[in-house]
Structures are given as C-alpha cells and as structure tokens.
Short mmCIF file of C-alpha atoms in Angstrom, two decimals:
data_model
loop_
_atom_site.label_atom_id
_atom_site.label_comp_id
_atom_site.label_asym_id
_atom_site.label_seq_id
_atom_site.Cartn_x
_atom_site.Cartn_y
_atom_site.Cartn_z
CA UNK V 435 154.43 -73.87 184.25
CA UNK V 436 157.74 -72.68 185.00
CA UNK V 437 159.87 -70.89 182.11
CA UNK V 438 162.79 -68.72 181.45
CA UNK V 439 161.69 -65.96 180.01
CA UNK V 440 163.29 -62.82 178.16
CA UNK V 441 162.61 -59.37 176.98
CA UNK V 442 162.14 -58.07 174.32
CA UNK V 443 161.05 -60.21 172.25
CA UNK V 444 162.19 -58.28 169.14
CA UNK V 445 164.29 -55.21 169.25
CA UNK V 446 165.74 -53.01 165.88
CA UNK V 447 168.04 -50.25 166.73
CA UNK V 448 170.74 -48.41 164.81
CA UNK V 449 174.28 -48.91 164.89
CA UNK V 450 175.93 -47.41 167.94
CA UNK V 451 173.36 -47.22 170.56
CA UNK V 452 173.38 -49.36 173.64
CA UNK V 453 171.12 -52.87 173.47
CA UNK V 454 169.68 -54.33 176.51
CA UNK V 455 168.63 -58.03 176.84
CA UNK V 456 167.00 -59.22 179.77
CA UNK V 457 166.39 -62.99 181.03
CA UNK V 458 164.25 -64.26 183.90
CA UNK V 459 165.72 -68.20 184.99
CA UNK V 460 163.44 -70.80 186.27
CA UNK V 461 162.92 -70.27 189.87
CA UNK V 462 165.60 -72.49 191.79
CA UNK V 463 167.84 -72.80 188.84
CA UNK V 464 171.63 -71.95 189.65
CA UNK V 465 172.98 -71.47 185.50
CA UNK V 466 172.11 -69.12 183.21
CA UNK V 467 173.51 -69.37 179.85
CA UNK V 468 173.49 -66.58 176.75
CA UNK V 469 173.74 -67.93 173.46
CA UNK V 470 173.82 -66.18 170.12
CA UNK V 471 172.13 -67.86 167.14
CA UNK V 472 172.82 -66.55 163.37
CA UNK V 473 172.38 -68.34 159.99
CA UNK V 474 175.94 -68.95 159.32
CA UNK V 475 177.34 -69.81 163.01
CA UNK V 476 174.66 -71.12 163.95
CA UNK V 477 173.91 -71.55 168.03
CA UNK V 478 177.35 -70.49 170.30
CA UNK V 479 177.77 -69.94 173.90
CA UNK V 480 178.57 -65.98 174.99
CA UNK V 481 178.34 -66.12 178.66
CA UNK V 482 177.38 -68.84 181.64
CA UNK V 483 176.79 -67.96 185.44
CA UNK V 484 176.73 -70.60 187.98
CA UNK V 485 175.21 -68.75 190.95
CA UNK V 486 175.10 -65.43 189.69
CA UNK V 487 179.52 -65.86 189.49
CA UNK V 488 180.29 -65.62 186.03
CA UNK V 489 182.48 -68.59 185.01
CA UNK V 490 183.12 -68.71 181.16
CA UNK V 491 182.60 -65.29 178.68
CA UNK V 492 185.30 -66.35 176.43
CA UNK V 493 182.78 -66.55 174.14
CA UNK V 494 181.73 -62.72 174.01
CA UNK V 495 183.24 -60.15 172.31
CA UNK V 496 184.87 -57.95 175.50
CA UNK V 497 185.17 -54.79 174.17
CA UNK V 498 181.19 -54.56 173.53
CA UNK V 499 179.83 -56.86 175.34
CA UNK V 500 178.90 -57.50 179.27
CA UNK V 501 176.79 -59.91 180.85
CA UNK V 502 175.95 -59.37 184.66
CA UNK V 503 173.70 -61.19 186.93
CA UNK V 504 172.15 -58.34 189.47
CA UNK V 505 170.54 -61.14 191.37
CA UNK V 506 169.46 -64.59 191.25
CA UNK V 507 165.81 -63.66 189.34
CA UNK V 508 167.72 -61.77 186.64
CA UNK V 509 169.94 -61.87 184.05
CA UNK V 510 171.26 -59.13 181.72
CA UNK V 511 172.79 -58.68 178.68
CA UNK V 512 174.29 -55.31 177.31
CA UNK V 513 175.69 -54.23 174.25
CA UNK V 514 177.48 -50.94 173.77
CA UNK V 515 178.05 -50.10 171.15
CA UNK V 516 176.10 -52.17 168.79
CA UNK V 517 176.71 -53.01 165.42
CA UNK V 518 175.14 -54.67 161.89
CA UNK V 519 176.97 -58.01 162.55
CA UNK V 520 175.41 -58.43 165.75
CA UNK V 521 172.38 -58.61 164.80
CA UNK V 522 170.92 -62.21 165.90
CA UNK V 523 168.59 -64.26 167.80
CA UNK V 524 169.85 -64.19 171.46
CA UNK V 525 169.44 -66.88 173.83
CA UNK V 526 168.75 -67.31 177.39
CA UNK V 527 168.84 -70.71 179.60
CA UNK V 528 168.77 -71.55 182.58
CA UNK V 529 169.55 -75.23 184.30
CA UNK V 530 170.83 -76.72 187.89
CA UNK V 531 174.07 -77.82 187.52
CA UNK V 532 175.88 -78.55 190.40
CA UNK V 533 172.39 -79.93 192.54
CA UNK V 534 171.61 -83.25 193.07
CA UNK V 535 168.99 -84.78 190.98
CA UNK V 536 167.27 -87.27 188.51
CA UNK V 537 167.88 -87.28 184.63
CA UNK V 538 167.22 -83.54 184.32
CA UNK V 539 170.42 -82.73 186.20
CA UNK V 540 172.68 -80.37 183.59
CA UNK V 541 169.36 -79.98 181.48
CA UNK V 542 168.60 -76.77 179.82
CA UNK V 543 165.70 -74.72 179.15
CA UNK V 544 165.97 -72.15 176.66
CA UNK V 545 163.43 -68.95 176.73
CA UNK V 546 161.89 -68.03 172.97
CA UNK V 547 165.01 -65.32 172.16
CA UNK V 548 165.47 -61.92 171.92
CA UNK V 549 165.74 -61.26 168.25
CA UNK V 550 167.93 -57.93 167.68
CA UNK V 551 168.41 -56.03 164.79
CA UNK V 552 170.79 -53.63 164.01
CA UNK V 553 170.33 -50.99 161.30
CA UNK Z 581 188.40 -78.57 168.72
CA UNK Z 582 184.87 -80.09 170.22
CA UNK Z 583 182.52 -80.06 167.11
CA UNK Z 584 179.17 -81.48 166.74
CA UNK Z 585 177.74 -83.05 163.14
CA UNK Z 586 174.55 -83.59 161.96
CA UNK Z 587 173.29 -85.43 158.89
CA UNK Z 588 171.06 -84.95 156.73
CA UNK Z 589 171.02 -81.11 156.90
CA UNK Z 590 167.47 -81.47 155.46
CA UNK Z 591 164.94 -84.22 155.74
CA UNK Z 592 161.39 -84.60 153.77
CA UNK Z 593 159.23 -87.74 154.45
CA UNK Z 594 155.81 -88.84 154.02
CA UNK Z 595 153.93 -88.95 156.82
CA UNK Z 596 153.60 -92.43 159.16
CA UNK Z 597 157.11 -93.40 158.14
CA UNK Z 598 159.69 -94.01 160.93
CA UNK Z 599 163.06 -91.79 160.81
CA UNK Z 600 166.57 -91.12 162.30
CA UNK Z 601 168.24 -88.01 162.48
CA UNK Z 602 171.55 -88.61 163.09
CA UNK Z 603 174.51 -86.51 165.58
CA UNK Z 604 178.40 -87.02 165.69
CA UNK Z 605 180.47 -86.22 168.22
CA UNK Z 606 184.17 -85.53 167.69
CA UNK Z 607 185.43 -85.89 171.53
CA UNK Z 608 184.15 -88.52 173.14
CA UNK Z 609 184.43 -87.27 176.66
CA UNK Z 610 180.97 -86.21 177.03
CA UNK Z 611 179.03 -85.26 180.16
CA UNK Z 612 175.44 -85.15 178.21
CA UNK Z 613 173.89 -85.28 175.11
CA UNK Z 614 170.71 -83.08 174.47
CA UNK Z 615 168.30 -83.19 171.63
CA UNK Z 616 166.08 -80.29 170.93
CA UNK Z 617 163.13 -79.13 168.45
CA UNK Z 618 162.89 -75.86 167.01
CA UNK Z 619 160.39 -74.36 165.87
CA UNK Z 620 161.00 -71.66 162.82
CA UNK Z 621 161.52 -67.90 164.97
CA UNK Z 622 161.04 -70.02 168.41
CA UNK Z 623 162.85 -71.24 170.81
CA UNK Z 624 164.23 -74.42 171.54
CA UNK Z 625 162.36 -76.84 173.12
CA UNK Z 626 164.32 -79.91 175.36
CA UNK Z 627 163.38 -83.21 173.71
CA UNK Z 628 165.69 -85.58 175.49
CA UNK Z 629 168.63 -85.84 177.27
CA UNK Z 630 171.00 -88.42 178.03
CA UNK Z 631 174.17 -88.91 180.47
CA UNK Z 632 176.90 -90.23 179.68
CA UNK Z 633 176.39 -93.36 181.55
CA UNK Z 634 173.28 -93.67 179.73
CA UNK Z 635 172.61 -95.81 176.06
CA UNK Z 636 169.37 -94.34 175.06
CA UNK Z 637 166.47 -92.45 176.60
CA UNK Z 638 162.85 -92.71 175.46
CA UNK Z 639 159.96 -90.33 175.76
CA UNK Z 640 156.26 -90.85 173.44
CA UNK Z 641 157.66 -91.60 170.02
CA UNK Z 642 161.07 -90.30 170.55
CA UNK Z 643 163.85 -92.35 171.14
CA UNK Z 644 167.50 -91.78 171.65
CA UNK Z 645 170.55 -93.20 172.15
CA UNK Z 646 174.35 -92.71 172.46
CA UNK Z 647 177.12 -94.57 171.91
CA UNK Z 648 180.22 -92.56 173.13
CA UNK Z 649 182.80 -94.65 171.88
CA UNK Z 650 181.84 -93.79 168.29
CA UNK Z 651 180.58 -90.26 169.25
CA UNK Z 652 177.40 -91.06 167.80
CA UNK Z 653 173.94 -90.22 168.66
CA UNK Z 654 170.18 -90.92 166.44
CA UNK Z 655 167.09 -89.48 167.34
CA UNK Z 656 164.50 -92.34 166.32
CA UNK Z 657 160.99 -90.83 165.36
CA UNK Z 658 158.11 -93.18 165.19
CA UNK Z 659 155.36 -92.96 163.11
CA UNK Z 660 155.84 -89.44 162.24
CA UNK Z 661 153.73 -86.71 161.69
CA UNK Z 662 152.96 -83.02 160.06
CA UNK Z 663 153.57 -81.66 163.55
CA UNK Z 664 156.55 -83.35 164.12
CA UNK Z 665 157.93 -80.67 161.18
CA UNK Z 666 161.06 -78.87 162.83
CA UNK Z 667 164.67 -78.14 163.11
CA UNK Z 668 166.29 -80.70 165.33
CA UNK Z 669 169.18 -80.15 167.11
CA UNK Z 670 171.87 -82.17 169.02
CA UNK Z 671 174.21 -80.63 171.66
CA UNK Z 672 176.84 -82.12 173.75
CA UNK Z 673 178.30 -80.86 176.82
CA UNK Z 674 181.68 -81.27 178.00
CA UNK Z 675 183.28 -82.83 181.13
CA UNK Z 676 184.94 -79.63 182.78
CA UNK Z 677 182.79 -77.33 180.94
CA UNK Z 678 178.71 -77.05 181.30
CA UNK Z 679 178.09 -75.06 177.92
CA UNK Z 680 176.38 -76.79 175.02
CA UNK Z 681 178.25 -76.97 171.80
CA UNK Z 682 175.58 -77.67 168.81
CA UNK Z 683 175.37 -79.03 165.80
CA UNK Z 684 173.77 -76.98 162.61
CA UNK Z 685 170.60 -78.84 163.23
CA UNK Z 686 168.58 -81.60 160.60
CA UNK Z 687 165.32 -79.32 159.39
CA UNK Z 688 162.91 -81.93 159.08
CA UNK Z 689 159.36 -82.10 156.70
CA UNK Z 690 156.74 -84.37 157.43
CA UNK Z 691 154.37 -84.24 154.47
CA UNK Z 692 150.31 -85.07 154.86
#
C-alpha cells in the first residue's frame, strides 16, 4: 500500500528555534509538493520539486523558509527561525507529472500532515 | 488571480438522501480538477480526478463532472451516509503550473 508519508506527526516548539519537516514520496513519483493548511488561508502551495529540481517556492516565505530534496526518497522542510504565525498543518504530496499514464497522471497523494506548533 | 469557490460552506442532511457539493472555477484554463475528503486532523484523501478533456468521472457513489466553459464542477453523492461525514474539497490545477489551488472546502453532515 504505497503512501507518502511524513514526520512528525505533531511537533510544538517555541518561537525561534529551527523546525524540521520531513516527507517520504511514493516510490517512482517525480513531484513533491509542500502545502501549508491554517483556518483562515486555508490549503496553499509553499514549494514543488519535479525531480528533486525545485521549480516554484514563490509560495514560501524566503527569509525563513527552505525546502530541499537530498534525494529522490526524501523531502525536507526547514524553518529557521520559527514563529507563532507559522504554526499550521503542513502538507506533503507527491504525484508523476511529466510520465506517461492513465487518469492518475498529475494526481496527488497527500501524507496525514505535520501539525506544528509554535509557542 | 486563479481562485477556487465552493458552496455551501456547510452541509447537514439526513441520511439516504442524494447531494451535490458544488466548485467554481474562475479561469477556465484548467489542466485537472481534483476532489478530495478530509477527514477532521487527517489528511486528504484523492476522491476523483478529472482532465480537462474529461466531462465527469465516476467511482462507487461518487460522481463528478466538469464543465470548463462555466468553470464549474459538482461532486454528486448517492445515497449518502454517516461515514460519508467530511470536509470536501475541490482543487484545480493550472496549464503551465502543476500546483493545486483549493477551494475552502464544503464540511458535510450526514445524520443517522
């Protein structure tokens, strides 16, 4: 039963200190997506990778925020310094864009969140 | 700006009864549509997902379609049921650009 999967699960921290989010893409997928969920913004892309080549983080605050793909069986997502108003429900997916296929080409499977608080 | 609608915000119905949760689209250049369920502090879960060269999709009691010239989407729900009880959401992605945009999602009762 193939997932993407993340960890943690749950994470509090206090403002300042670093925050480290890790995804695990389906095996064979070529995207990984990070999205941010809240109450009032609801779900919004950060980051995507297309074969570990990051190709849109206009969505991700710079100055705090990196997303890096060490290789093609993980995914990472730091913040440094963290703050209150970051805390969220983080995101990963993971798809095949790009491959031939039947109707699930450019589907997307989420993993169950990281959900970060920040004190 | 590429923004996704969906109405009701909230939905309550006795159980058995048919419904349609309803998505808007305001740029009609589309590559996909995607409908998921979420569960409250889970994940989202892929429903269905239709191309743009597609009118509807089916899978169980689910049905979908899409009709890009009025940037419209439903999510047809037969014969519904508690379990069925979720936060649905609709997301579009973009020609030129592979991330989802959502909509705020239809939370949706389905009383015994």
């Amino acid at each position: 039963d193939a997932r993407v999967t993340q960890t943690p699960r749950d994470k509090v921290t206090e403002m300042g200190q670093e925050v480290t989010m890790r995804c695990q893409p389906i095996l064979g997928h070529n995207t990984v997506f990070w999205y941010r969920q809240t109450m009032m913004q609801g779900l919004e892309l950060l980051a995507y990778f297309r074969n570990r080549a990051p190709l849109d983080d206009s969505g991700m605050p710079k100055d705090r925020f990196s997303a890096e793909m060490p290789d093609a069986t993980l995914a990472t997502l730091k913040i440094q310094p963290s703050e209150p108003r970051d805390s969220a429900v983080y995101f990963c997916a993971s798809g095949s864009q790009g491959l031939a296929g039947g109707p699930s080409y450019n589907e997307q499977f989420f993993g169950p969140g990281t959900r970060l608080t920040v004190l | 700006k590429q923004e996704v609608t969906q109405i009701p915000a909230a939905l309550s119905v006795p159980e058995g009864e048919n419904l349609v949760l309803n998505c808007s689209f305001t740029d009609s250049a589309i590559y996909n549509l995607q409908w998921f369920r979420q569960d409250p502090g889970k994940g989202l879960t892929s429903l269905l997902l239709i191309q743009s060269s597609q009118r509807e999709q089916t899978s169980g009691r689910l049905n979908a379609s899409l009709d890009k010239s009025s940037g419209r989407s439903t999510l047809y729900i037969a014969a519904s049921q508690p379990g069925d009880s979720a936060t649905y959401l609709c997301a579009v992605s973009y020609q030129g650009a592979q991330k989802l945009v959502f909509g705020q999602g239809t939370r949706l009762t389905i009383n015994p």
